[in-house]
């Protein structure tokens, strides 16, 4: 599968950078404030999913309902906590092997894209100074449908000018693996095989590919 790759499209949170833990912590802050809780297993359902949809999932788990303006305020609060975490990030938060793998495949002529649901992606890329590693950047500010909808990956492939069947997606979220497959792309899971059951292969991190990939 990887041998046919002409473009690699990377999720951001949990694949390139260790921000998944900050999303989790910020949602925990919100849950504490409103007197509910959620488990790490619940948290897997939030990965790759947009901010508003994540809130809907949490409220469903908690069995709570709020009016639209309260929910909008809750999403703002969560994002304030999250941005407070990420605004001080530096290059030490880049996950092992990410830069090396991106540089390696780019040197081999493989196109690289970012396909993230996050509206904070521009801030993160700027903080870490890694925008130049991507030929195209598609984030939550550019798409209308959240993963598992394939829009984010199809748009990246289109902007790269590479057919979806020749793109490989790198994802740490179940919703992202489903989005990749719905886009007609291969999906490399980053993380736990038990959680990312639908991925074509699962590796613990991009550092693994720096070692084993022919690219
Ligand atoms: C990523 C994360 C999700 C997050 C989403 C939106 O996909 O995995 O946990 O909810 O981005 O992020 P944002 O920064 O826009 O709240
Ligand atoms: Mg992710």
CSV table of C-alpha atoms and ligand atoms in Angstrom, one decimal:
chain,number,residue,atom,x,y,z
A,1,UNK,CA,0.0,0.0,0.0
A,2,UNK,CA,2.6,2.5,1.1
A,3,UNK,CA,4.7,1.8,-2.1
A,4,UNK,CA,1.9,3.3,-4.2
A,5,UNK,CA,1.8,6.5,-2.2
A,6,UNK,CA,2.1,9.7,-4.3
A,7,UNK,CA,0.8,12.0,-1.5
A,8,UNK,CA,0.7,11.7,2.2
A,9,UNK,CA,-2.0,13.5,4.1
A,10,UNK,CA,-1.5,14.0,7.8
A,11,UNK,CA,-3.9,14.7,10.6
A,12,UNK,CA,-2.3,17.2,13.1
A,13,UNK,CA,-3.5,16.5,16.7
A,14,UNK,CA,-2.0,13.3,17.9
A,15,UNK,CA,-0.1,12.6,14.6
A,16,UNK,CA,2.3,15.5,14.1
A,17,UNK,CA,2.0,17.2,17.5
A,18,UNK,CA,1.1,16.1,21.0
A,19,UNK,CA,-2.0,18.3,21.3
A,20,UNK,CA,-4.5,15.4,21.8
A,21,UNK,CA,-3.7,15.5,25.6
A,22,UNK,CA,-4.5,19.3,25.7
A,23,UNK,CA,-7.9,18.7,24.0
A,24,UNK,CA,-8.6,16.1,26.6
A,25,UNK,CA,-7.5,18.3,29.5
A,26,UNK,CA,-9.6,21.3,28.2
A,27,UNK,CA,-12.7,19.1,27.9
A,28,UNK,CA,-12.1,17.9,31.5
A,29,UNK,CA,-12.0,21.5,32.7
A,30,UNK,CA,-15.4,22.1,31.0
A,31,UNK,CA,-16.8,18.9,32.5
A,32,UNK,CA,-15.6,19.9,36.0
A,33,UNK,CA,-17.2,23.3,35.6
A,34,UNK,CA,-20.6,21.7,34.6
A,35,UNK,CA,-20.4,18.8,37.1
A,36,UNK,CA,-20.1,15.8,34.8
A,37,UNK,CA,-17.3,13.5,33.8
A,38,UNK,CA,-16.2,11.2,31.0
A,39,UNK,CA,-13.7,8.4,30.6
A,40,UNK,CA,-10.6,7.9,28.4
A,41,UNK,CA,-12.7,5.5,26.3
A,42,UNK,CA,-15.3,8.3,25.8
A,43,UNK,CA,-12.4,10.6,24.9
A,44,UNK,CA,-11.5,8.4,21.9
A,45,UNK,CA,-14.8,9.4,20.3
A,46,UNK,CA,-13.8,13.1,20.5
A,47,UNK,CA,-10.6,12.6,18.5
A,48,UNK,CA,-10.8,14.0,15.0
A,49,UNK,CA,-14.3,15.3,15.6
A,50,UNK,CA,-15.1,19.0,15.4
A,51,UNK,CA,-15.5,21.2,18.5
A,52,UNK,CA,-19.2,21.4,18.4
A,53,UNK,CA,-19.7,17.8,17.6
A,54,UNK,CA,-17.4,16.8,20.5
A,55,UNK,CA,-19.5,18.9,22.8
A,56,UNK,CA,-22.7,17.1,21.6
A,57,UNK,CA,-21.1,13.7,22.2
A,58,UNK,CA,-20.0,14.7,25.8
A,59,UNK,CA,-23.5,16.0,26.6
A,60,UNK,CA,-25.1,12.9,25.3
A,61,UNK,CA,-22.7,10.8,27.4
A,62,UNK,CA,-23.5,13.0,30.5
A,63,UNK,CA,-27.3,12.9,29.7
A,64,UNK,CA,-27.4,16.7,29.8
A,65,UNK,CA,-29.0,19.2,27.5
A,66,UNK,CA,-28.5,22.9,27.2
A,67,UNK,CA,-29.9,25.6,24.9
A,68,UNK,CA,-27.9,26.7,21.9
A,69,UNK,CA,-26.5,29.9,23.4
A,70,UNK,CA,-25.2,28.0,26.5
A,71,UNK,CA,-23.6,25.3,24.2
A,72,UNK,CA,-21.9,28.0,22.2
A,73,UNK,CA,-20.6,29.5,25.4
A,74,UNK,CA,-19.4,26.1,26.5
A,75,UNK,CA,-17.5,25.6,23.3
A,76,UNK,CA,-15.9,29.0,23.7
A,77,UNK,CA,-14.8,28.2,27.2
A,78,UNK,CA,-13.3,24.9,26.2
A,79,UNK,CA,-11.4,26.6,23.4
A,80,UNK,CA,-10.1,29.2,25.8
A,81,UNK,CA,-8.7,26.5,28.1
A,82,UNK,CA,-7.2,24.7,25.1
A,83,UNK,CA,-5.6,27.8,23.6
A,84,UNK,CA,-4.1,28.6,27.0
A,85,UNK,CA,-2.4,25.2,26.9
A,86,UNK,CA,-1.2,25.4,23.3
A,87,UNK,CA,-0.1,29.0,23.2
A,88,UNK,CA,3.1,28.2,25.1
A,89,UNK,CA,3.9,25.1,23.0
A,90,UNK,CA,7.3,24.7,21.4
A,91,UNK,CA,9.0,22.2,19.2
A,92,UNK,CA,9.4,19.7,22.0
A,93,UNK,CA,5.7,18.9,21.5
A,94,UNK,CA,6.3,17.7,18.0
A,95,UNK,CA,5.9,13.9,18.1
A,96,UNK,CA,9.0,11.7,17.6
A,97,UNK,CA,9.8,11.1,13.9
A,98,UNK,CA,7.3,13.5,12.5
A,99,UNK,CA,9.7,16.0,11.1
A,100,UNK,CA,12.1,13.4,9.9
A,101,UNK,CA,9.4,11.4,8.1
A,102,UNK,CA,7.9,14.5,6.4
A,103,UNK,CA,11.4,15.6,5.3
A,104,UNK,CA,12.2,12.1,4.0
A,105,UNK,CA,9.1,11.7,1.9
A,106,UNK,CA,9.3,15.2,0.5
A,107,UNK,CA,12.9,14.6,-0.6
A,108,UNK,CA,11.6,11.5,-2.5
A,109,UNK,CA,9.0,13.7,-4.4
A,110,UNK,CA,6.0,12.6,-2.4
A,111,UNK,CA,3.5,15.5,-1.9
A,112,UNK,CA,2.5,16.3,1.7
A,113,UNK,CA,-0.8,17.7,3.0
A,114,UNK,CA,-2.3,18.5,6.3
A,115,UNK,CA,-5.9,17.4,6.9
A,116,UNK,CA,-7.1,18.5,10.3
A,117,UNK,CA,-10.5,19.3,11.8
A,118,UNK,CA,-8.9,21.9,14.1
A,119,UNK,CA,-9.6,25.6,13.7
A,120,UNK,CA,-6.5,26.2,15.8
A,121,UNK,CA,-4.2,24.5,13.3
A,122,UNK,CA,-2.8,27.8,12.0
A,123,UNK,CA,-1.8,28.8,15.5
A,124,UNK,CA,-0.1,25.4,16.1
A,125,UNK,CA,1.7,25.4,12.8
A,126,UNK,CA,2.9,28.9,13.4
A,127,UNK,CA,4.1,28.2,17.0
A,128,UNK,CA,6.0,25.2,15.8
A,129,UNK,CA,7.2,26.7,12.5
A,130,UNK,CA,6.3,23.7,10.5
A,131,UNK,CA,4.0,25.0,7.8
A,132,UNK,CA,6.7,24.7,5.1
A,133,UNK,CA,6.6,20.9,5.5
A,134,UNK,CA,3.2,20.8,3.9
A,135,UNK,CA,2.4,21.5,0.2
A,136,UNK,CA,-1.3,22.1,1.2
A,137,UNK,CA,-3.0,22.8,4.5
A,138,UNK,CA,-6.7,22.0,4.9
A,139,UNK,CA,-8.0,22.7,8.4
A,140,UNK,CA,-11.3,23.2,10.3
A,141,UNK,CA,-11.5,26.8,9.0
A,142,UNK,CA,-11.8,25.5,5.4
A,143,UNK,CA,-14.3,22.6,5.6
A,144,UNK,CA,-17.9,22.4,6.4
A,145,UNK,CA,-18.3,18.7,7.2
A,146,UNK,CA,-16.3,17.1,10.1
A,147,UNK,CA,-14.7,13.7,10.0
A,148,UNK,CA,-15.8,10.9,9.4
A,149,UNK,CA,-17.0,12.9,6.4
A,150,UNK,CA,-14.2,12.6,3.8
A,151,UNK,CA,-14.4,16.3,2.8
A,152,UNK,CA,-11.1,17.4,4.5
A,153,UNK,CA,-9.0,14.7,2.8
A,154,UNK,CA,-10.7,15.0,-0.6
A,155,UNK,CA,-10.1,18.7,-0.6
A,156,UNK,CA,-6.4,18.1,0.3
A,157,UNK,CA,-6.0,15.6,-2.5
A,158,UNK,CA,-7.7,17.9,-4.9
A,159,UNK,CA,-5.5,20.8,-4.0
A,160,UNK,CA,-2.4,18.6,-4.3
A,161,UNK,CA,-3.6,17.4,-7.7
A,162,UNK,CA,-3.2,13.7,-6.7
A,163,UNK,CA,-6.0,11.1,-7.2
A,164,UNK,CA,-7.4,9.9,-3.8
A,165,UNK,CA,-6.4,6.3,-4.6
A,166,UNK,CA,-2.8,7.4,-4.5
A,167,UNK,CA,-3.1,9.2,-1.2
A,168,UNK,CA,-2.3,7.7,2.2
A,169,UNK,CA,-3.8,9.3,5.3
A,170,UNK,CA,-2.0,9.2,8.7
A,171,UNK,CA,-4.5,9.4,11.5
A,172,UNK,CA,-4.8,8.8,15.3
A,173,UNK,CA,-8.7,8.9,15.4
A,174,UNK,CA,-11.3,6.3,14.5
A,175,UNK,CA,-13.3,9.1,12.8
A,176,UNK,CA,-10.3,10.0,10.7
A,177,UNK,CA,-9.7,6.4,9.6
A,178,UNK,CA,-13.3,6.2,8.5
A,179,UNK,CA,-13.0,9.5,6.6
A,180,UNK,CA,-9.8,8.3,4.8
A,181,UNK,CA,-11.6,5.1,3.7
A,182,UNK,CA,-14.7,7.0,2.6
A,183,UNK,CA,-12.3,9.2,0.5
A,184,UNK,CA,-11.0,6.1,-1.2
A,185,UNK,CA,-7.6,6.5,0.5
A,186,UNK,CA,-5.4,4.1,2.5
A,187,UNK,CA,-5.2,4.7,6.2
A,188,UNK,CA,-2.2,4.3,8.5
A,189,UNK,CA,-3.4,4.3,12.1
A,190,UNK,CA,-1.1,6.1,14.6
A,191,UNK,CA,-1.7,4.6,18.1
A,192,UNK,CA,-3.4,1.5,19.5
A,193,UNK,CA,-4.4,-1.4,17.3
A,194,UNK,CA,-7.3,-2.3,19.6
A,195,UNK,CA,-8.8,1.2,19.0
A,196,UNK,CA,-7.9,1.8,15.3
A,197,UNK,CA,-9.3,-1.6,14.2
A,198,UNK,CA,-10.3,-0.3,10.8
A,199,UNK,CA,-6.9,1.1,9.8
A,200,UNK,CA,-4.9,-0.7,7.0
A,201,UNK,CA,-1.9,-0.9,9.3
A,202,UNK,CA,-1.3,0.6,12.8
A,203,UNK,CA,2.0,1.9,14.0
A,204,UNK,CA,2.8,3.5,17.4
A,205,UNK,CA,4.1,6.7,15.8
A,206,UNK,CA,5.8,8.2,12.7
A,207,UNK,CA,9.2,7.3,14.2
A,208,UNK,CA,8.4,3.7,13.2
A,209,UNK,CA,8.3,4.6,9.5
A,210,UNK,CA,11.6,6.5,9.7
A,211,UNK,CA,13.0,3.0,10.5
A,212,UNK,CA,11.0,0.6,8.4
A,213,UNK,CA,9.5,2.5,5.4
A,214,UNK,CA,11.2,2.1,2.0
A,215,UNK,CA,10.4,5.8,1.6
B,1,LIG,C1,-8.9,17.7,16.0
B,1,LIG,C2,-8.9,17.0,17.4
B,1,LIG,C3,-10.3,17.1,18.0
B,1,LIG,C4,-10.8,18.5,18.0
B,1,LIG,C5,-10.9,19.0,16.6
B,1,LIG,C6,-11.3,20.5,16.5
B,1,LIG,O1,-9.5,16.9,15.1
B,1,LIG,O2,-8.6,15.6,17.3
B,1,LIG,O3,-10.2,16.6,19.3
B,1,LIG,O4,-12.1,18.6,18.6
B,1,LIG,O5,-9.6,19.0,16.0
B,1,LIG,O6,-10.3,21.3,17.1
B,1,LIG,P1,-10.4,22.8,17.5
B,1,LIG,O7,-9.0,23.2,17.7
B,1,LIG,O8,-11.0,23.5,16.3
B,1,LIG,O9,-11.3,22.9,18.7
B,2,LIG,MG1,-5.9,13.5,15.6
